[in-house]
Amino acid sequence: MRIGVLTGGGDCPGLNAVIRAVVRKGDGVYGHSFVGYRDGWRGPLTGDTVPLDVQAVRGILPRGGTILGSSRTNPYAAVDGPALIRENLAAAEVDALIAIGGEDTLGVAVRLHAEGVPVVGVPKTIDNDLSATDYTFGFDTAVNIATEAIDRLHTTAESHHRVLIVEVMGRHAGWIALHSGMAGGANVILIPERPFDVDKVCAFVEARFATHYAPIIVVAEGATPIAGTMVTKDGELDAFGHVRLHGIASMLETEIHGRTGRDARATVLGHLQRGGTPSAFDRWLATRFGLHAIDAVHEGDFGVMVALHGTRIDRVPLAEATRDLKTVPEELYQEAQIFFG
Ligand code: F6P
């Protein structure tokens, strides 16, 4: 078989490990050949390909980003997008596709599969918000980066008796905030799933100062105040209709200073959380996803996504895999609240 591989959506540490595993097993065990598509769905949409063989994947296991490039291109927003994809796949003699992406990229895969394109999905997002898999790769690396940042901010917060607010990624789900906040000993963790009361946040801040320690607030970019509106950077929408988030930490900085008189400073971690080398866990998970994705293609089991359940990699129907967002359940948030204040 000749198999096309693409990586779509926000990049994520571990993408290269998936590509490497797919190609190494696909070539070495099954004798398949590969073609890389550049920049997510833009590749098959425009016929933009890159050679992808064992030589091309040498040395990429620890490398962040993706050797194939990524984009948020939505072929269903383009004129005749799906038809163009089918034509380009036929012209390149591609028999099947492996799409590595999050809810948007895999949402396109679901629709293309329903229209007869043979595709297997691999879940990717640092947000860890796909319900069909216990974990997505990239999340562990992001949590480690955020935790290290919180550790560093603790020492400078103590020196200056300041409130330090750390904004982490997490558009609809607060997984990165929850895990890094718990690991880093945050005094308050604010997540999109639970609108917060700014006065309560201020009370936690004062309670922390009363113990002669300085407070660290970890806030997910998608968190909102009760009865407030989402703070957005510029209101621009991407091809999938998502607004660009940015600014909740600086809003909190102003509010906390205004209400308590305390010196408050915001740090936005942003894309630092997505860059650089993947953690050992993410390399392990991404490699296993790649091995199982090529098995599915080889067996002709299309319209599925590989998923981690416990330590087992299963296949789940793509349509199911992208249906529900996995958000932080109340009981997990309650565990974290024990340490607030
Ligand atoms: O979906 C992954 C993610 O990193 C989100 O956490 C974040 O909201 C978004 O991507 C940022 O997207 P971009 O890199 O396009 O600004």
PDB file of C-alpha atoms and ligand atoms in Angstrom, residues 9-11 72 103 124-127 129 168-171 176 221 238 243-245 271 274, ligand 1:
ATOM      1  CA  GLY A   9      -4.226  21.543  14.243  1.00  0.00           C
ATOM      2  CA  GLY A  10      -2.003  22.972  16.964  1.00  0.00           C
ATOM      3  CA  ASP A  11       1.349  21.199  17.053  1.00  0.00           C
ATOM      4  CA  ARG A  72      -5.840  24.552  10.887  1.00  0.00           C
ATOM      5  CA  GLU A 103     -11.101  17.291  17.505  1.00  0.00           C
ATOM      6  CA  LYS A 124      -3.231  14.553  19.530  1.00  0.00           C
ATOM      7  CA  THR A 125      -3.687  17.595  21.717  1.00  0.00           C
ATOM      8  CA  ILE A 126      -1.855  19.061  24.684  1.00  0.00           C
ATOM      9  CA  ASP A 127      -5.335  19.850  26.078  1.00  0.00           C
ATOM     10  CA  ASP A 129      -9.755  16.807  25.994  1.00  0.00           C
ATOM     11  CA  VAL A 168      -1.836  27.996  30.849  1.00  0.00           C
ATOM     12  CA  MET A 169      -3.497  26.584  27.724  1.00  0.00           C
ATOM     13  CA  GLY A 170      -6.894  24.913  27.869  1.00  0.00           C
ATOM     14  CA  ARG A 171      -9.642  26.325  25.716  1.00  0.00           C
ATOM     15  CA  ILE A 176      -3.310  21.357  32.116  1.00  0.00           C
ATOM     16  CA  GLU A 221      -6.918  30.485  29.190  1.00  0.00           C
ATOM     17  CA  ASP A 238      -9.939  30.351  12.835  1.00  0.00           C
ATOM     18  CA  VAL A 243     -11.845  32.453  18.880  1.00  0.00           C
ATOM     19  CA  ARG A 244      -8.229  33.170  19.894  1.00  0.00           C
ATOM     20  CA  LEU A 245      -8.038  33.212  23.677  1.00  0.00           C
ATOM     21  CA  HIS A 271       3.234  28.263  23.115  1.00  0.00           C
ATOM     22  CA  ARG A 274       3.736  23.113  23.002  1.00  0.00           C
TER      23      ARG A 274
HETATM   24  O1  F6P B   1      -5.728  22.912  20.933  1.00  0.00           O
HETATM   25  C1  F6P B   1      -4.459  23.058  21.430  1.00  0.00           C
HETATM   26  C2  F6P B   1      -4.171  24.511  21.788  1.00  0.00           C
HETATM   27  O2  F6P B   1      -2.839  24.592  22.228  1.00  0.00           O
HETATM   28  C3  F6P B   1      -5.129  25.130  22.803  1.00  0.00           C
HETATM   29  O3  F6P B   1      -4.778  24.817  24.138  1.00  0.00           O
HETATM   30  C4  F6P B   1      -5.022  26.593  22.489  1.00  0.00           C
HETATM   31  O4  F6P B   1      -6.199  27.283  22.844  1.00  0.00           O
HETATM   32  C5  F6P B   1      -4.829  26.611  21.016  1.00  0.00           C
HETATM   33  O5  F6P B   1      -4.291  25.354  20.651  1.00  0.00           O
HETATM   34  C6  F6P B   1      -3.943  27.731  20.541  1.00  0.00           C
HETATM   35  O6  F6P B   1      -3.934  27.717  19.162  1.00  0.00           O
HETATM   36  P1  F6P B   1      -2.915  28.535  18.247  1.00  0.00           P
HETATM   37  O7  F6P B   1      -1.571  27.896  18.374  1.00  0.00           O
HETATM   38  O8  F6P B   1      -3.462  28.387  16.878  1.00  0.00           O
HETATM   39  O9  F6P B   1      -2.904  29.928  18.768  1.00  0.00           O
END
